[in-house]
């Protein structure tokens, strides 16, 4: 039986066909389709199996396309074709042909992710479910943009991807009996945005994708509380306000000293004149003793109308 027929039957029963691994693409993204080896000195092309449409041909050291795949093919290497702007109808079986012989068969699976929006700093829970009951599941796995986030065995075995070990990332300890593979992530960061995928791996190495197969997490930047006034530094001046110059400060101090001295001098002089005037009025008032001395005639006679000892003799 031809290789393409065998692989087609395998795809029909297992929803996956690959010489290495099946290719998976998020709708709208790009995906690499890679042959198991390059083709030297012969025609090398990639074809869509169902329609026998040529997707790309390796010409003069680069992959080129035409027809409905035109402008959607990018050269990566002599054995790798990059299919851009993936569409749902790209969910097909692809074959690399070297000198007219099928070399590599790839099943491309196109996935439409669920969207999950989370505010920066909050908790995220990415839903994923899988039928695990009575299945020989060895472990479950979460990936972000193709890189490991978390791998949890049915037993205590647990492995984290780079940068996630120190984070509070987890799945339910009852994921196997319940089939709930949902991922919980505390205090998400801006760099956590991306496409997350979950699946189970069975004892024979077969993979089974969860439902939904992928979640695209979007991170919303946290906006500061508008009701909370900004904290001001005690020494901080309002915008546009300038400090006083040294000369201005000296002038203000000099003016204050001058006013103080003038006021003190004025009060002192006023008090002096008031005290002097008050003392003069007291000395010349009623009941005060006169300093004048009565002059008597030299002959000892008393003037007319004068009385001695109370009256005339």
PDB file of C-alpha atoms in Angstrom:
ATOM      1  CA  UNK A   1       0.000   0.000   0.000  1.00  0.00           C
ATOM      2  CA  UNK A   2       1.308   3.463  -0.876  1.00  0.00           C
ATOM      3  CA  UNK A   3       2.672   5.645   1.894  1.00  0.00           C
ATOM      4  CA  UNK A   4       0.019   8.290   1.254  1.00  0.00           C
ATOM      5  CA  UNK A   5      -2.769   5.705   1.591  1.00  0.00           C
ATOM      6  CA  UNK A   6      -1.385   4.303   4.828  1.00  0.00           C
ATOM      7  CA  UNK A   7      -0.995   7.756   6.258  1.00  0.00           C
ATOM      8  CA  UNK A   8      -4.466   8.773   5.139  1.00  0.00           C
ATOM      9  CA  UNK A   9      -5.948   5.775   6.974  1.00  0.00           C
ATOM     10  CA  UNK A  10      -3.900   6.665  10.040  1.00  0.00           C
ATOM     11  CA  UNK A  11      -5.255  10.196   9.881  1.00  0.00           C
ATOM     12  CA  UNK A  12      -8.819   8.909   9.589  1.00  0.00           C
ATOM     13  CA  UNK A  13      -8.605   6.847  12.762  1.00  0.00           C
ATOM     14  CA  UNK A  14      -6.268   8.951  14.901  1.00  0.00           C
ATOM     15  CA  UNK A  15      -6.778  12.524  13.628  1.00  0.00           C
ATOM     16  CA  UNK A  16      -3.046  12.888  13.133  1.00  0.00           C
ATOM     17  CA  UNK A  17      -0.452  11.967  10.529  1.00  0.00           C
ATOM     18  CA  UNK A  18       3.198  12.795  10.612  1.00  0.00           C
ATOM     19  CA  UNK A  19       6.658  11.542   9.843  1.00  0.00           C
ATOM     20  CA  UNK A  20       7.810  13.578  12.791  1.00  0.00           C
ATOM     21  CA  UNK A  21       4.888  15.298  14.514  1.00  0.00           C
ATOM     22  CA  UNK A  22       1.641  16.746  13.234  1.00  0.00           C
ATOM     23  CA  UNK A  23       1.723  20.451  12.551  1.00  0.00           C
ATOM     24  CA  UNK A  24      -0.633  22.644  14.532  1.00  0.00           C
ATOM     25  CA  UNK A  25      -1.505  26.230  13.661  1.00  0.00           C
ATOM     26  CA  UNK A  26      -3.630  28.947  15.214  1.00  0.00           C
ATOM     27  CA  UNK A  27      -5.949  30.513  12.677  1.00  0.00           C
ATOM     28  CA  UNK A  28      -4.418  33.731  11.327  1.00  0.00           C
ATOM     29  CA  UNK A  29      -0.883  32.798  12.434  1.00  0.00           C
ATOM     30  CA  UNK A  30       2.005  31.179  10.544  1.00  0.00           C
ATOM     31  CA  UNK A  31       3.130  27.550  10.607  1.00  0.00           C
ATOM     32  CA  UNK A  32       6.261  25.685   9.525  1.00  0.00           C
ATOM     33  CA  UNK A  33       5.792  22.645   7.273  1.00  0.00           C
ATOM     34  CA  UNK A  34       9.026  20.662   7.370  1.00  0.00           C
ATOM     35  CA  UNK A  35      10.153  17.687   5.301  1.00  0.00           C
ATOM     36  CA  UNK A  36      12.101  14.880   6.919  1.00  0.00           C
ATOM     37  CA  UNK A  37      15.004  15.656   4.565  1.00  0.00           C
ATOM     38  CA  UNK A  38      15.918  17.965   1.724  1.00  0.00           C
ATOM     39  CA  UNK A  39      15.811  16.851  -1.909  1.00  0.00           C
ATOM     40  CA  UNK A  40      19.100  17.140  -3.797  1.00  0.00           C
ATOM     41  CA  UNK A  41      19.305  17.299  -7.582  1.00  0.00           C
ATOM     42  CA  UNK A  42      15.620  16.849  -8.270  1.00  0.00           C
ATOM     43  CA  UNK A  43      12.207  18.483  -8.283  1.00  0.00           C
ATOM     44  CA  UNK A  44      11.076  19.207  -4.748  1.00  0.00           C
ATOM     45  CA  UNK A  45       7.568  20.433  -4.067  1.00  0.00           C
ATOM     46  CA  UNK A  46       4.865  20.593  -1.437  1.00  0.00           C
ATOM     47  CA  UNK A  47       1.340  19.615  -2.400  1.00  0.00           C
ATOM     48  CA  UNK A  48      -2.079  19.644  -0.752  1.00  0.00           C
ATOM     49  CA  UNK A  49      -3.045  15.963  -0.662  1.00  0.00           C
ATOM     50  CA  UNK A  50      -6.808  16.288  -1.162  1.00  0.00           C
ATOM     51  CA  UNK A  51      -6.718  18.450  -4.277  1.00  0.00           C
ATOM     52  CA  UNK A  52      -3.243  17.722  -5.611  1.00  0.00           C
ATOM     53  CA  UNK A  53      -2.708  21.468  -5.736  1.00  0.00           C
ATOM     54  CA  UNK A  54       0.936  22.541  -5.659  1.00  0.00           C
ATOM     55  CA  UNK A  55       1.510  24.687  -2.592  1.00  0.00           C
ATOM     56  CA  UNK A  56       5.178  25.542  -3.197  1.00  0.00           C
ATOM     57  CA  UNK A  57       8.111  24.491  -5.365  1.00  0.00           C
ATOM     58  CA  UNK A  58      11.801  24.688  -4.473  1.00  0.00           C
ATOM     59  CA  UNK A  59      13.402  26.655  -7.322  1.00  0.00           C
ATOM     60  CA  UNK A  60      16.882  28.195  -7.442  1.00  0.00           C
ATOM     61  CA  UNK A  61      17.487  27.708  -3.740  1.00  0.00           C
ATOM     62  CA  UNK A  62      14.173  29.092  -2.454  1.00  0.00           C
ATOM     63  CA  UNK A  63      10.550  28.060  -2.016  1.00  0.00           C
ATOM     64  CA  UNK A  64       8.133  29.822  -4.374  1.00  0.00           C
ATOM     65  CA  UNK A  65       4.376  29.607  -4.801  1.00  0.00           C
ATOM     66  CA  UNK A  66       1.648  30.530  -7.227  1.00  0.00           C
ATOM     67  CA  UNK A  67      -2.118  30.288  -7.537  1.00  0.00           C
ATOM     68  CA  UNK A  68      -4.199  30.362  -4.361  1.00  0.00           C
ATOM     69  CA  UNK A  69      -1.123  30.082  -2.126  1.00  0.00           C
ATOM     70  CA  UNK A  70       0.629  33.017  -3.767  1.00  0.00           C
ATOM     71  CA  UNK A  71       1.896  35.619  -1.261  1.00  0.00           C
ATOM     72  CA  UNK A  72       1.290  33.170   1.595  1.00  0.00           C
ATOM     73  CA  UNK A  73       4.510  31.156   1.303  1.00  0.00           C
ATOM     74  CA  UNK A  74       7.825  32.214   2.846  1.00  0.00           C
ATOM     75  CA  UNK A  75      11.176  30.453   2.439  1.00  0.00           C
ATOM     76  CA  UNK A  76      12.753  29.225   5.666  1.00  0.00           C
ATOM     77  CA  UNK A  77      15.220  26.503   4.618  1.00  0.00           C
ATOM     78  CA  UNK A  78      15.636  23.906   1.825  1.00  0.00           C
ATOM     79  CA  UNK A  79      13.403  21.553   3.837  1.00  0.00           C
ATOM     80  CA  UNK A  80      10.966  24.003   5.490  1.00  0.00           C
ATOM     81  CA  UNK A  81       8.082  25.970   4.001  1.00  0.00           C
ATOM     82  CA  UNK A  82       6.374  28.699   6.052  1.00  0.00           C
ATOM     83  CA  UNK A  83       2.638  28.997   5.427  1.00  0.00           C
ATOM     84  CA  UNK A  84       1.414  32.426   6.576  1.00  0.00           C
ATOM     85  CA  UNK A  85      -2.052  33.795   7.358  1.00  0.00           C
ATOM     86  CA  UNK A  86      -3.387  30.322   8.146  1.00  0.00           C
ATOM     87  CA  UNK A  87      -7.036  29.828   7.229  1.00  0.00           C
ATOM     88  CA  UNK A  88      -9.493  27.240   8.463  1.00  0.00           C
ATOM     89  CA  UNK A  89      -9.571  25.560   5.039  1.00  0.00           C
ATOM     90  CA  UNK A  90      -5.817  24.946   5.371  1.00  0.00           C
ATOM     91  CA  UNK A  91      -6.753  22.086   7.710  1.00  0.00           C
ATOM     92  CA  UNK A  92      -5.451  19.504   5.213  1.00  0.00           C
ATOM     93  CA  UNK A  93      -3.001  16.701   4.598  1.00  0.00           C
ATOM     94  CA  UNK A  94       0.210  17.949   2.939  1.00  0.00           C
ATOM     95  CA  UNK A  95       2.878  15.927   1.127  1.00  0.00           C
ATOM     96  CA  UNK A  96       6.456  16.728   0.198  1.00  0.00           C
ATOM     97  CA  UNK A  97       7.486  15.120  -3.112  1.00  0.00           C
ATOM     98  CA  UNK A  98      11.107  14.563  -4.076  1.00  0.00           C
ATOM     99  CA  UNK A  99      11.617  13.548  -7.710  1.00  0.00           C
ATOM    100  CA  UNK A 100       7.954  12.530  -7.926  1.00  0.00           C
ATOM    101  CA  UNK A 101       7.985  10.314  -4.817  1.00  0.00           C
ATOM    102  CA  UNK A 102       6.135  11.157  -1.593  1.00  0.00           C
ATOM    103  CA  UNK A 103       8.760  11.895   1.027  1.00  0.00           C
ATOM    104  CA  UNK A 104       6.972  13.376   4.035  1.00  0.00           C
ATOM    105  CA  UNK A 105       3.281  13.558   4.907  1.00  0.00           C
ATOM    106  CA  UNK A 106       2.020  16.177   7.352  1.00  0.00           C
ATOM    107  CA  UNK A 107      -1.431  16.655   8.829  1.00  0.00           C
ATOM    108  CA  UNK A 108      -2.041  20.324   9.541  1.00  0.00           C
ATOM    109  CA  UNK A 109      -4.530  20.974  12.321  1.00  0.00           C
ATOM    110  CA  UNK A 110      -5.975  24.489  12.386  1.00  0.00           C
ATOM    111  CA  UNK A 111      -7.219  25.625  15.797  1.00  0.00           C
ATOM    112  CA  UNK A 112      -9.525  28.476  16.708  1.00  0.00           C
ATOM    113  CA  UNK A 113      -8.539  29.602  20.232  1.00  0.00           C
ATOM    114  CA  UNK A 114     -10.812  30.917  22.937  1.00  0.00           C
ATOM    115  CA  UNK A 115      -9.989  34.463  24.052  1.00  0.00           C
ATOM    116  CA  UNK A 116      -9.351  35.254  27.709  1.00  0.00           C
ATOM    117  CA  UNK A 117      -8.788  38.862  28.833  1.00  0.00           C
ATOM    118  CA  UNK A 118      -7.127  39.462  32.193  1.00  0.00           C
ATOM    119  CA  UNK A 119      -6.037  42.666  33.917  1.00  0.00           C
ATOM    120  CA  UNK A 120      -2.365  42.826  34.809  1.00  0.00           C
ATOM    121  CA  UNK A 121      -1.738  41.660  38.387  1.00  0.00           C
ATOM    122  CA  UNK A 122      -4.939  39.611  38.654  1.00  0.00           C
ATOM    123  CA  UNK A 123      -5.538  35.854  38.592  1.00  0.00           C
ATOM    124  CA  UNK A 124      -6.090  34.056  35.280  1.00  0.00           C
ATOM    125  CA  UNK A 125      -7.833  30.731  34.826  1.00  0.00           C
ATOM    126  CA  UNK A 126      -7.483  29.126  31.404  1.00  0.00           C
ATOM    127  CA  UNK A 127     -10.159  26.479  30.852  1.00  0.00           C
ATOM    128  CA  UNK A 128      -9.328  23.098  29.346  1.00  0.00           C
ATOM    129  CA  UNK A 129     -11.046  19.711  29.588  1.00  0.00           C
ATOM    130  CA  UNK A 130     -10.185  16.234  28.352  1.00  0.00           C
ATOM    131  CA  UNK A 131     -11.719  12.785  28.541  1.00  0.00           C
ATOM    132  CA  UNK A 132      -9.294  11.037  30.860  1.00  0.00           C
ATOM    133  CA  UNK A 133     -11.547   8.429  32.448  1.00  0.00           C
ATOM    134  CA  UNK A 134     -10.378   4.859  31.785  1.00  0.00           C
ATOM    135  CA  UNK A 135      -7.712   6.082  29.381  1.00  0.00           C
ATOM    136  CA  UNK A 136      -3.994   5.223  29.752  1.00  0.00           C
ATOM    137  CA  UNK A 137      -3.012   8.847  30.343  1.00  0.00           C
ATOM    138  CA  UNK A 138       0.588   9.265  31.473  1.00  0.00           C
ATOM    139  CA  UNK A 139       0.637  13.036  32.026  1.00  0.00           C
ATOM    140  CA  UNK A 140      -0.995  16.303  30.979  1.00  0.00           C
ATOM    141  CA  UNK A 141       0.841  19.313  29.604  1.00  0.00           C
ATOM    142  CA  UNK A 142       0.326  23.055  29.091  1.00  0.00           C
ATOM    143  CA  UNK A 143       2.363  25.016  26.542  1.00  0.00           C
ATOM    144  CA  UNK A 144       2.622  28.715  25.726  1.00  0.00           C
ATOM    145  CA  UNK A 145       3.547  29.547  22.127  1.00  0.00           C
ATOM    146  CA  UNK A 146       4.988  26.047  21.831  1.00  0.00           C
ATOM    147  CA  UNK A 147       7.090  26.219  25.024  1.00  0.00           C
ATOM    148  CA  UNK A 148       6.474  24.237  28.216  1.00  0.00           C
ATOM    149  CA  UNK A 149       4.514  25.902  31.010  1.00  0.00           C
ATOM    150  CA  UNK A 150       3.639  22.917  33.199  1.00  0.00           C
ATOM    151  CA  UNK A 151       3.715  19.130  32.920  1.00  0.00           C
ATOM    152  CA  UNK A 152       1.836  17.155  35.576  1.00  0.00           C
ATOM    153  CA  UNK A 153       1.989  13.366  35.851  1.00  0.00           C
ATOM    154  CA  UNK A 154      -0.797  11.256  37.321  1.00  0.00           C
ATOM    155  CA  UNK A 155       1.464  10.785  40.316  1.00  0.00           C
ATOM    156  CA  UNK A 156       3.487  13.430  42.157  1.00  0.00           C
ATOM    157  CA  UNK A 157       5.775  14.175  39.204  1.00  0.00           C
ATOM    158  CA  UNK A 158       5.644  17.858  38.240  1.00  0.00           C
ATOM    159  CA  UNK A 159       7.802  19.843  35.820  1.00  0.00           C
ATOM    160  CA  UNK A 160       7.762  23.567  35.010  1.00  0.00           C
ATOM    161  CA  UNK A 161       8.920  25.440  31.954  1.00  0.00           C
ATOM    162  CA  UNK A 162      11.569  28.163  32.085  1.00  0.00           C
ATOM    163  CA  UNK A 163      10.361  31.149  34.105  1.00  0.00           C
ATOM    164  CA  UNK A 164       7.272  29.394  35.486  1.00  0.00           C
ATOM    165  CA  UNK A 165       8.844  27.419  38.340  1.00  0.00           C
ATOM    166  CA  UNK A 166       8.911  30.430  40.674  1.00  0.00           C
ATOM    167  CA  UNK A 167       5.405  31.485  39.658  1.00  0.00           C
ATOM    168  CA  UNK A 168       2.182  30.341  41.297  1.00  0.00           C
ATOM    169  CA  UNK A 169       1.034  28.241  38.309  1.00  0.00           C
ATOM    170  CA  UNK A 170      -1.025  25.110  38.935  1.00  0.00           C
ATOM    171  CA  UNK A 171      -3.719  22.667  37.853  1.00  0.00           C
ATOM    172  CA  UNK A 172      -6.207  20.854  40.043  1.00  0.00           C
ATOM    173  CA  UNK A 173      -4.742  17.813  41.871  1.00  0.00           C
ATOM    174  CA  UNK A 174      -7.903  15.954  40.762  1.00  0.00           C
ATOM    175  CA  UNK A 175      -7.344  16.652  37.050  1.00  0.00           C
ATOM    176  CA  UNK A 176      -7.201  12.970  36.109  1.00  0.00           C
ATOM    177  CA  UNK A 177     -10.448  11.708  37.740  1.00  0.00           C
ATOM    178  CA  UNK A 178     -12.388  14.874  36.819  1.00  0.00           C
ATOM    179  CA  UNK A 179     -10.951  15.611  33.365  1.00  0.00           C
ATOM    180  CA  UNK A 180     -10.513  19.279  34.348  1.00  0.00           C
ATOM    181  CA  UNK A 181      -7.095  20.395  33.099  1.00  0.00           C
ATOM    182  CA  UNK A 182      -7.699  24.142  33.643  1.00  0.00           C
ATOM    183  CA  UNK A 183      -4.587  26.203  34.382  1.00  0.00           C
ATOM    184  CA  UNK A 184      -4.539  28.774  37.197  1.00  0.00           C
ATOM    185  CA  UNK A 185      -1.973  31.570  37.107  1.00  0.00           C
ATOM    186  CA  UNK A 186      -1.637  34.149  39.904  1.00  0.00           C
ATOM    187  CA  UNK A 187      -0.686  37.805  39.321  1.00  0.00           C
ATOM    188  CA  UNK A 188      -0.336  37.727  35.569  1.00  0.00           C
ATOM    189  CA  UNK A 189       2.269  39.909  33.877  1.00  0.00           C
ATOM    190  CA  UNK A 190       2.345  41.682  30.538  1.00  0.00           C
ATOM    191  CA  UNK A 191       4.736  39.055  29.154  1.00  0.00           C
ATOM    192  CA  UNK A 192       2.205  36.285  29.914  1.00  0.00           C
ATOM    193  CA  UNK A 193       0.137  37.214  26.860  1.00  0.00           C
ATOM    194  CA  UNK A 194       0.143  34.551  24.145  1.00  0.00           C
ATOM    195  CA  UNK A 195      -1.496  31.329  22.990  1.00  0.00           C
ATOM    196  CA  UNK A 196      -1.769  28.500  25.538  1.00  0.00           C
ATOM    197  CA  UNK A 197      -2.517  24.900  24.568  1.00  0.00           C
ATOM    198  CA  UNK A 198      -3.258  21.858  26.714  1.00  0.00           C
ATOM    199  CA  UNK A 199      -3.246  18.154  25.916  1.00  0.00           C
ATOM    200  CA  UNK A 200      -2.749  14.742  27.461  1.00  0.00           C
ATOM    201  CA  UNK A 201      -0.053  12.227  26.550  1.00  0.00           C
ATOM    202  CA  UNK A 202      -0.871   8.533  26.807  1.00  0.00           C
ATOM    203  CA  UNK A 203       1.388   5.605  27.664  1.00  0.00           C
ATOM    204  CA  UNK A 204       2.062   4.843  23.995  1.00  0.00           C
ATOM    205  CA  UNK A 205       3.106   8.462  23.335  1.00  0.00           C
ATOM    206  CA  UNK A 206      -0.117   9.448  21.596  1.00  0.00           C
ATOM    207  CA  UNK A 207      -1.382  12.982  22.187  1.00  0.00           C
ATOM    208  CA  UNK A 208      -4.954  14.078  22.716  1.00  0.00           C
ATOM    209  CA  UNK A 209      -5.790  17.764  22.667  1.00  0.00           C
ATOM    210  CA  UNK A 210      -8.055  19.265  25.292  1.00  0.00           C
ATOM    211  CA  UNK A 211     -11.221  21.261  24.764  1.00  0.00           C
ATOM    212  CA  UNK A 212     -10.805  24.072  23.964  1.00  0.00           C
ATOM    213  CA  UNK A 213      -7.550  23.113  22.286  1.00  0.00           C
ATOM    214  CA  UNK A 214      -6.083  26.602  22.749  1.00  0.00           C
ATOM    215  CA  UNK A 215      -6.656  29.810  24.705  1.00  0.00           C
ATOM    216  CA  UNK A 216      -5.311  33.182  23.623  1.00  0.00           C
ATOM    217  CA  UNK A 217      -4.645  35.237  26.757  1.00  0.00           C
ATOM    218  CA  UNK A 218      -4.764  39.003  26.410  1.00  0.00           C
ATOM    219  CA  UNK A 219      -3.362  41.188  29.179  1.00  0.00           C
ATOM    220  CA  UNK A 220      -4.958  44.555  29.918  1.00  0.00           C
ATOM    221  CA  UNK A 221      -2.705  47.146  31.525  1.00  0.00           C
ATOM    222  CA  UNK A 222      -3.807  48.117  35.013  1.00  0.00           C
ATOM    223  CA  UNK A 223      -5.020  51.754  35.273  1.00  0.00           C
ATOM    224  CA  UNK A 224      -4.259  53.544  38.593  1.00  0.00           C
ATOM    225  CA  UNK A 225      -7.295  54.349  40.764  1.00  0.00           C
ATOM    226  CA  UNK A 226      -8.559  57.763  39.641  1.00  0.00           C
ATOM    227  CA  UNK A 227     -10.029  58.484  43.108  1.00  0.00           C
ATOM    228  CA  UNK A 228      -6.679  58.211  44.831  1.00  0.00           C
ATOM    229  CA  UNK A 229      -4.808  61.562  44.773  1.00  0.00           C
ATOM    230  CA  UNK A 230      -1.182  61.330  43.784  1.00  0.00           C
ATOM    231  CA  UNK A 231       1.298  61.377  46.633  1.00  0.00           C
ATOM    232  CA  UNK A 232       3.209  64.663  46.751  1.00  0.00           C
ATOM    233  CA  UNK A 233       6.711  65.051  48.070  1.00  0.00           C
ATOM    234  CA  UNK A 234       6.881  67.675  50.880  1.00  0.00           C
ATOM    235  CA  UNK A 235       9.617  69.585  49.075  1.00  0.00           C
ATOM    236  CA  UNK A 236       8.000  69.247  45.679  1.00  0.00           C
ATOM    237  CA  UNK A 237       6.751  72.526  44.176  1.00  0.00           C
ATOM    238  CA  UNK A 238       3.765  72.768  41.842  1.00  0.00           C
ATOM    239  CA  UNK A 239       4.651  72.908  38.146  1.00  0.00           C
ATOM    240  CA  UNK A 240       5.709  76.406  37.074  1.00  0.00           C
ATOM    241  CA  UNK A 241       6.393  77.658  40.605  1.00  0.00           C
ATOM    242  CA  UNK A 242       9.912  78.970  41.124  1.00  0.00           C
ATOM    243  CA  UNK A 243      11.776  79.409  44.397  1.00  0.00           C
ATOM    244  CA  UNK A 244      12.820  82.846  45.733  1.00  0.00           C
ATOM    245  CA  UNK A 245      16.290  84.066  44.894  1.00  0.00           C
ATOM    246  CA  UNK A 246      18.918  84.752  47.566  1.00  0.00           C
ATOM    247  CA  UNK A 247      18.734  88.533  46.961  1.00  0.00           C
ATOM    248  CA  UNK A 248      14.967  88.484  47.464  1.00  0.00           C
ATOM    249  CA  UNK A 249      15.383  86.710  50.778  1.00  0.00           C
ATOM    250  CA  UNK A 250      18.087  89.201  51.903  1.00  0.00           C
ATOM    251  CA  UNK A 251      15.857  92.153  50.933  1.00  0.00           C
ATOM    252  CA  UNK A 252      12.918  90.740  52.899  1.00  0.00           C
ATOM    253  CA  UNK A 253      15.099  90.193  55.973  1.00  0.00           C
ATOM    254  CA  UNK A 254      16.557  93.725  55.699  1.00  0.00           C
ATOM    255  CA  UNK A 255      13.123  95.272  55.345  1.00  0.00           C
ATOM    256  CA  UNK A 256      11.903  93.366  58.382  1.00  0.00           C
ATOM    257  CA  UNK A 257      14.885  94.518  60.476  1.00  0.00           C
ATOM    258  CA  UNK A 258      14.417  98.132  59.342  1.00  0.00           C
ATOM    259  CA  UNK A 259      10.746  98.129  60.216  1.00  0.00           C
ATOM    260  CA  UNK A 260      11.516  96.568  63.581  1.00  0.00           C
ATOM    261  CA  UNK A 261      14.211  99.139  64.453  1.00  0.00           C
ATOM    262  CA  UNK A 262      12.062 102.051  63.268  1.00  0.00           C
ATOM    263  CA  UNK A 263       9.097 100.887  65.270  1.00  0.00           C
ATOM    264  CA  UNK A 264      11.231 100.376  68.367  1.00  0.00           C
ATOM    265  CA  UNK A 265      12.817 103.844  68.049  1.00  0.00           C
ATOM    266  CA  UNK A 266       9.449 105.499  67.540  1.00  0.00           C
ATOM    267  CA  UNK A 267       7.974 103.794  70.553  1.00  0.00           C
ATOM    268  CA  UNK A 268      10.992 104.769  72.670  1.00  0.00           C
ATOM    269  CA  UNK A 269      10.830 108.474  71.740  1.00  0.00           C
ATOM    270  CA  UNK A 270       7.087 108.557  72.266  1.00  0.00           C
ATOM    271  CA  UNK A 271       7.434 107.044  75.697  1.00  0.00           C
ATOM    272  CA  UNK A 272      10.190 109.527  76.600  1.00  0.00           C
ATOM    273  CA  UNK A 273       8.158 112.629  75.703  1.00  0.00           C
ATOM    274  CA  UNK A 274       5.047 111.272  77.343  1.00  0.00           C
ATOM    275  CA  UNK A 275       6.917 110.621  80.581  1.00  0.00           C
ATOM    276  CA  UNK A 276       8.497 114.101  80.586  1.00  0.00           C
ATOM    277  CA  UNK A 277       5.200 115.863  79.958  1.00  0.00           C
ATOM    278  CA  UNK A 278       3.454 113.890  82.638  1.00  0.00           C
ATOM    279  CA  UNK A 279       6.110 114.722  85.232  1.00  0.00           C
ATOM    280  CA  UNK A 280       5.896 118.495  84.530  1.00  0.00           C
ATOM    281  CA  UNK A 281       2.125 118.527  85.026  1.00  0.00           C
ATOM    282  CA  UNK A 282       2.389 116.798  88.361  1.00  0.00           C
ATOM    283  CA  UNK A 283       4.984 119.328  89.787  1.00  0.00           C
ATOM    284  CA  UNK A 284       2.896 122.504  89.016  1.00  0.00           C
ATOM    285  CA  UNK A 285      -0.515 121.326  90.088  1.00  0.00           C
ATOM    286  CA  UNK A 286      -2.773 122.271  93.112  1.00  0.00           C
ATOM    287  CA  UNK A 287      -1.310 121.715  96.610  1.00  0.00           C
ATOM    288  CA  UNK A 288       2.230 121.911  95.421  1.00  0.00           C
ATOM    289  CA  UNK A 289       4.696 123.885  97.602  1.00  0.00           C
ATOM    290  CA  UNK A 290       5.923 127.174  96.130  1.00  0.00           C
ATOM    291  CA  UNK A 291       9.556 127.813  95.865  1.00  0.00           C
ATOM    292  CA  UNK A 292       9.121 131.639  96.032  1.00  0.00           C
ATOM    293  CA  UNK A 293      10.287 133.440  99.300  1.00  0.00           C
ATOM    294  CA  UNK A 294       8.209 136.398 100.688  1.00  0.00           C
ATOM    295  CA  UNK A 295      10.374 139.514 100.901  1.00  0.00           C
ATOM    296  CA  UNK A 296       9.950 141.773 104.023  1.00  0.00           C
ATOM    297  CA  UNK A 297      10.754 145.521 104.270  1.00  0.00           C
ATOM    298  CA  UNK A 298      14.139 146.314 105.657  1.00  0.00           C
ATOM    299  CA  UNK A 299      12.710 148.615 108.522  1.00  0.00           C
ATOM    300  CA  UNK A 300      10.786 145.724 110.020  1.00  0.00           C
ATOM    301  CA  UNK A 301       7.364 147.394 109.599  1.00  0.00           C
ATOM    302  CA  UNK A 302       4.649 145.356 108.271  1.00  0.00           C
ATOM    303  CA  UNK A 303       2.877 146.458 105.179  1.00  0.00           C
ATOM    304  CA  UNK A 304      -0.566 147.893 105.432  1.00  0.00           C
ATOM    305  CA  UNK A 305      -3.272 145.364 105.892  1.00  0.00           C
ATOM    306  CA  UNK A 306      -0.916 142.776 107.197  1.00  0.00           C
ATOM    307  CA  UNK A 307      -1.684 140.860 110.343  1.00  0.00           C
ATOM    308  CA  UNK A 308       0.643 139.329 112.825  1.00  0.00           C
ATOM    309  CA  UNK A 309      -0.418 136.389 114.906  1.00  0.00           C
ATOM    310  CA  UNK A 310      -3.824 136.296 113.315  1.00  0.00           C
ATOM    311  CA  UNK A 311      -4.844 140.043 113.371  1.00  0.00           C
ATOM    312  CA  UNK A 312      -4.061 143.787 114.111  1.00  0.00           C
ATOM    313  CA  UNK A 313      -2.819 144.851 117.485  1.00  0.00           C
TER     314      UNK A 313
END
